[in-house]
């Protein structure tokens, strides 16, 4: 673990804990995000992602937390952290009855930007809002709203972006554009913590953390996460896969089966036991079997299920 | 089309009813308001309102006491309509007290009242009433002559018994001050100024922060370095201007539509209004920090507005209310503002005449802002 003032990390926190009433929502999570890094924050709905991000930007008070954000104490120096962080809420939360320009001017004012006009001009140009400045934010489409929200985050030139499911409910093209923009920002040295529950977006992050039920289940690069899980996966193609899945799930050595459209992923922890389990079906007609590497999705689902059963034990 | 309009399925209907009940039960606040507001209204209308006010403060200007004057004064006390608060040295002093609205009546005995009375010369007895609110004084006034006559009848015995048999022993002169034509508008229209400000200012701002919460924009605000005092005062200022537009409008209409003349300084009224508007806006902002949604904000505003309109002396004479209702009334800024507005417009009162009401409004303003700041959450916890 790096020292508290290690400049390498823009986020270096540990033992972050928060509960609402009796419910523990974030359970001793620790993450480290390097400067200029896009750090993915993945997990199912209700896993504590939003709560964690809100604690980092001072919107919620943690029950317990240690460490630093931008080299500042996460608990005691919130006032100094806020002006250097750009936070994008999950739900569009700019003023729908203000225009694009009015929204950006407001944000610039709240951060006390002195040459607001130049800054905003630069940002509207960069984010493609030139010509749309006078449009009411409420009349923008989902993709443009998201783009405006990102623009608003950038007005005060933050060093760190905290983006809470920025791509939820946005079409694939807008998502792709968004990620390109994010990588461009990263190359300029702006770090980002991005929460999402789209598995494919995991691959666009430099590193990621996976949390479920408030617990950190895995972290690292995608390859590290997959390797660490140590799973083996076979893919089956054919008809009536759900009936096959039903049978396989009961077999010893098979941890999980996941249907992906026309194929089925069969996953186990022990290579030999997995092969023994599927042997009776290997030569059944109508199915074609192939051994593949485990994907990040197989790993995440496995980790989530395992944590859920652990919790009930 | 017609068929769908009138078709009715008991099962679908029942589902809607059940859903409504569930939602009603979940929204405790709304339910409490639905019960609380009728109770509040019933108590206020039932107990607090009395259109036949008694124990009205009265000042006596008396030159030389005698059995006659003592008999009149004690009969007035016994009638329960009048409560003698002071014996003034001069007419001037009495007038000042009236301007401060500290007395409802001034009763002046001329210097040779008793001598003239004994001679059967029907001396004048002047009763001046603060008739700004005609309904507050009408009962007392109509009882006055009877009180005087019966009090004197007991004193005029023996050789004096013949005095006043025909026309009454004294010549009672009634002077209705501040509203000689007994027009209700003269009292109501200036009062409305305060009521309108209370209503719009509290409602508008009580929605201000709750709307931000409901739309999620509060999260954006909280994530920026903006501070509570900046948000609160920032939200208040634009509505101050709206408040001043309302004042100008109401005063203009009062003058040109209702022919109400202004006895006092209008610029002074504008100055005092600043604190009153600000106080109401602060109430609104504070409500909105307490309310969870816009509906609750509206309900809380009603809870503030209702006593304001009923217990401030706007609808019913303040002096007619029981002590506890007057106490509640005194806690409301509208009560004090009404005193100031009526003082300035009708009685020509100056700052010195109502400074105590002014101080209350300012204190109320700062108190409420403090509560609002304390309640304003800088996090989403």
Coordinates of C-alpha atoms in Angstrom, one line a residue, chain B residues 62-318:
Chain B
X62 CA -60.2 63.7 32.5
X63 CA -60.0 67.1 33.8
X64 CA -61.1 67.0 37.5
X65 CA -62.7 64.0 38.9
X66 CA -66.2 63.9 40.4
X67 CA -68.8 61.3 41.3
X68 CA -70.2 61.6 37.9
X69 CA -67.0 60.8 36.0
X70 CA -66.1 58.1 38.5
X71 CA -69.5 56.5 38.0
X72 CA -69.1 56.6 34.2
X73 CA -65.6 55.1 34.2
X74 CA -66.6 52.3 36.6
X75 CA -69.7 51.5 34.6
X76 CA -67.5 51.3 31.5
X77 CA -65.2 48.8 33.3
X78 CA -68.2 46.8 34.5
X79 CA -69.6 46.6 31.0
X80 CA -66.4 44.6 30.1
X81 CA -66.2 46.4 26.7
X82 CA -63.7 48.8 28.0
X83 CA -60.5 48.3 29.8
X84 CA -59.0 51.5 31.1
X85 CA -55.2 51.3 30.3
X86 CA -54.2 54.9 31.1
X87 CA -55.3 58.2 32.2
X88 CA -53.8 60.7 29.9
X89 CA -52.7 64.2 30.9
X90 CA -53.8 65.8 27.7
X91 CA -55.5 65.2 24.4
X92 CA -52.1 65.3 22.7
X93 CA -50.8 62.4 24.8
X94 CA -54.0 60.4 24.1
X95 CA -53.6 61.0 20.4
X96 CA -50.1 59.7 20.4
X97 CA -51.2 56.5 22.2
X98 CA -53.9 56.0 19.6
X99 CA -51.4 56.5 16.8
X100 CA -49.4 53.7 18.3
X101 CA -52.5 51.6 18.2
X102 CA -52.1 51.0 22.0
X103 CA -55.7 52.2 22.7
X104 CA -58.9 51.6 20.8
X105 CA -60.8 54.4 22.5
X106 CA -60.1 57.8 24.0
X107 CA -62.7 59.2 26.2
X108 CA -62.4 62.9 27.0
X109 CA -64.3 64.7 29.7
X110 CA -64.2 68.5 29.2
X111 CA -62.8 70.6 32.1
X112 CA -66.1 71.7 33.5
X113 CA -68.0 68.5 32.7
X114 CA -69.3 67.8 36.2
X115 CA -70.4 71.4 36.9
X116 CA -72.3 71.7 33.6
X117 CA -73.8 68.3 34.1
X118 CA -75.1 69.3 37.5
X119 CA -76.6 72.4 36.1
X120 CA -78.4 70.3 33.5
X121 CA -76.5 71.9 30.6
X122 CA -75.8 68.6 28.7
X123 CA -72.0 68.8 28.6
X124 CA -70.2 67.1 25.8
X125 CA -68.6 63.8 26.2
X126 CA -66.2 62.9 23.4
X127 CA -65.4 59.3 22.6
X128 CA -62.8 58.8 19.9
X129 CA -62.6 55.4 18.4
X130 CA -59.9 53.8 16.3
X131 CA -62.3 52.8 13.6
X132 CA -59.6 51.4 11.2
X133 CA -61.3 48.1 11.8
X134 CA -64.9 49.1 12.1
X135 CA -66.0 45.7 13.3
X136 CA -63.7 45.8 16.3
X137 CA -65.4 48.8 17.8
X138 CA -69.0 48.7 16.7
X139 CA -70.4 46.7 19.6
X140 CA -68.6 48.7 22.2
X141 CA -69.7 51.9 20.6
X142 CA -73.3 50.9 20.4
X143 CA -73.3 50.0 24.1
X144 CA -71.5 53.2 25.1
X145 CA -74.5 55.5 25.4
X146 CA -76.5 53.1 27.4
X147 CA -73.6 52.6 29.8
X148 CA -73.2 56.3 30.3
X149 CA -76.9 57.0 30.8
X150 CA -77.6 54.2 33.3
X151 CA -74.4 55.1 35.2
X152 CA -75.6 58.7 35.5
X153 CA -79.2 57.8 36.3
X154 CA -78.0 56.3 39.6
X155 CA -76.1 59.5 40.5
X156 CA -78.8 62.0 39.4
X157 CA -81.1 61.6 42.3
X158 CA -83.2 64.0 44.4
X159 CA -83.1 67.5 43.1
X160 CA -81.1 66.4 40.0
X161 CA -83.5 63.7 39.0
X162 CA -85.1 65.8 36.3
X163 CA -81.8 66.3 34.4
X164 CA -81.5 64.5 31.1
X165 CA -84.9 62.9 31.2
X166 CA -85.7 64.2 27.7
X167 CA -82.4 64.1 25.7
X168 CA -80.1 62.3 28.0
X169 CA -77.9 64.0 30.6
X170 CA -74.8 64.4 28.3
X171 CA -74.2 65.1 24.7
X172 CA -72.2 62.2 23.5
X173 CA -70.0 63.0 20.6
X174 CA -68.6 60.1 18.6
X175 CA -65.5 60.5 16.5
X176 CA -64.4 57.6 14.4
X177 CA -60.8 58.2 13.7
X178 CA -58.8 56.9 10.8
X179 CA -61.9 55.6 9.0
X180 CA -64.7 58.2 9.4
X181 CA -66.7 56.7 6.6
X182 CA -66.7 53.2 8.2
X183 CA -65.5 51.5 5.0
X184 CA -64.3 48.0 5.5
X185 CA -61.9 48.4 2.6
X186 CA -59.9 50.9 4.5
X187 CA -59.0 48.2 6.9
X188 CA -58.9 45.2 4.6
X189 CA -57.0 46.5 1.7
X190 CA -53.8 47.4 3.6
X191 CA -54.1 44.2 5.5
X192 CA -54.3 42.3 2.2
X193 CA -50.9 43.6 1.4
X194 CA -49.4 41.5 4.2
X195 CA -51.6 38.5 3.4
X196 CA -50.7 38.5 -0.3
X197 CA -47.0 38.8 0.5
X198 CA -47.2 36.0 3.1
X199 CA -49.0 33.7 0.7
X200 CA -46.9 34.1 -2.4
X201 CA -43.5 34.4 -0.8
X202 CA -43.8 31.4 1.5
X203 CA -45.3 29.2 -1.2
X204 CA -42.9 30.1 -4.0
X205 CA -39.8 29.5 -1.9
X206 CA -41.0 26.5 -0.1
X207 CA -41.0 24.8 -3.4
X208 CA -37.6 26.1 -4.3
X209 CA -35.3 23.6 -2.5
X210 CA -37.7 20.7 -2.6
X211 CA -37.9 21.1 -6.4
X212 CA -34.2 20.8 -6.6
X213 CA -34.3 17.6 -4.5
X214 CA -37.0 16.0 -6.6
X215 CA -35.4 16.8 -9.9
X216 CA -32.0 15.7 -8.6
X217 CA -30.4 19.1 -9.3
X218 CA -29.6 19.3 -5.6
X219 CA -27.0 16.6 -6.1
X220 CA -25.3 18.9 -8.7
X221 CA -25.3 21.8 -6.3
X222 CA -24.0 19.8 -3.4
X223 CA -21.1 18.5 -5.5
X224 CA -19.9 22.0 -6.2
X225 CA -18.2 24.2 -3.6
X226 CA -21.3 26.3 -3.2
X227 CA -22.2 27.1 0.5
X228 CA -25.6 27.0 2.3
X229 CA -25.7 30.7 2.9
X230 CA -25.0 31.4 -0.7
X231 CA -27.8 29.0 -1.8
X232 CA -30.3 30.4 0.7
X233 CA -29.7 34.0 0.1
X234 CA -29.3 33.5 -3.6
X235 CA -32.8 31.9 -3.7
X236 CA -34.3 34.7 -1.7
X237 CA -33.1 37.7 -3.6
X238 CA -35.0 37.3 -6.9
X239 CA -38.3 36.9 -5.0
X240 CA -37.6 40.1 -3.1
X241 CA -38.1 41.9 -6.3
X242 CA -41.3 40.0 -7.0
X243 CA -42.4 41.1 -3.5
X244 CA -41.8 44.7 -4.3
X245 CA -43.7 44.5 -7.5
X246 CA -46.6 43.1 -5.5
X247 CA -46.5 45.9 -3.0
X248 CA -46.4 48.5 -5.7
X249 CA -49.4 46.8 -7.4
X250 CA -51.4 46.5 -4.2
X251 CA -50.8 50.1 -3.1
X252 CA -51.6 51.4 -6.6
X253 CA -54.9 49.6 -6.6
X254 CA -55.6 50.6 -3.1
X255 CA -55.2 54.2 -4.1
X256 CA -56.9 54.3 -7.4
X257 CA -59.4 51.5 -7.2
X258 CA -60.4 51.8 -3.5
X259 CA -59.6 55.5 -2.9
X260 CA -57.6 54.8 0.2
X261 CA -55.4 57.7 1.1
X262 CA -52.1 57.2 2.7
X263 CA -51.6 59.1 5.9
X264 CA -48.0 58.1 6.4
X265 CA -44.8 57.7 4.5
X266 CA -44.8 55.2 1.7
X267 CA -41.1 55.0 1.5
X268 CA -41.0 54.0 5.1
X269 CA -43.5 51.2 4.3
X270 CA -41.2 50.1 1.5
X271 CA -38.3 50.0 3.9
X272 CA -40.1 47.9 6.5
X273 CA -41.5 45.6 3.9
X274 CA -37.9 44.5 3.0
X275 CA -37.6 42.7 6.3
X276 CA -41.1 41.3 6.1
X277 CA -40.7 39.9 2.6
X278 CA -37.3 38.5 3.6
X279 CA -38.8 36.9 6.7
X280 CA -41.5 35.1 4.6
X281 CA -39.0 34.0 2.0
X282 CA -36.8 32.6 4.8
X283 CA -39.8 30.7 6.2
X284 CA -40.3 29.2 2.7
X285 CA -36.7 28.2 2.3
X286 CA -36.7 26.7 5.7
X287 CA -39.9 24.7 5.0
X288 CA -38.3 23.4 1.9
X289 CA -35.3 22.1 3.8
X290 CA -37.7 20.2 6.0
X291 CA -40.1 18.9 3.4
X292 CA -39.3 15.7 1.5
X293 CA -41.2 16.6 -1.6
X294 CA -43.1 19.5 -3.2
X295 CA -46.5 18.3 -1.9
X296 CA -45.2 18.3 1.7
X297 CA -43.8 21.7 1.1
X298 CA -47.2 23.0 0.0
X299 CA -48.9 21.4 3.0
X300 CA -46.4 22.9 5.5
X301 CA -46.9 26.3 3.9
X302 CA -50.6 25.9 4.5
X303 CA -49.9 25.1 8.0
X304 CA -48.0 28.4 8.4
X305 CA -50.4 30.4 6.2
X306 CA -53.6 29.4 7.9
X307 CA -52.8 30.7 11.4
X308 CA -51.2 33.8 9.8
X309 CA -54.4 34.7 8.0
X310 CA -56.7 33.8 10.9
X311 CA -54.8 34.9 14.0
X312 CA -53.0 38.0 12.8
X313 CA -55.9 40.3 13.1
X314 CA -56.5 40.3 9.4
X315 CA -59.8 38.5 9.3
X316 CA -61.0 39.1 12.8
X317 CA -60.2 41.8 15.4
X318 CA -57.0 40.8 17.2

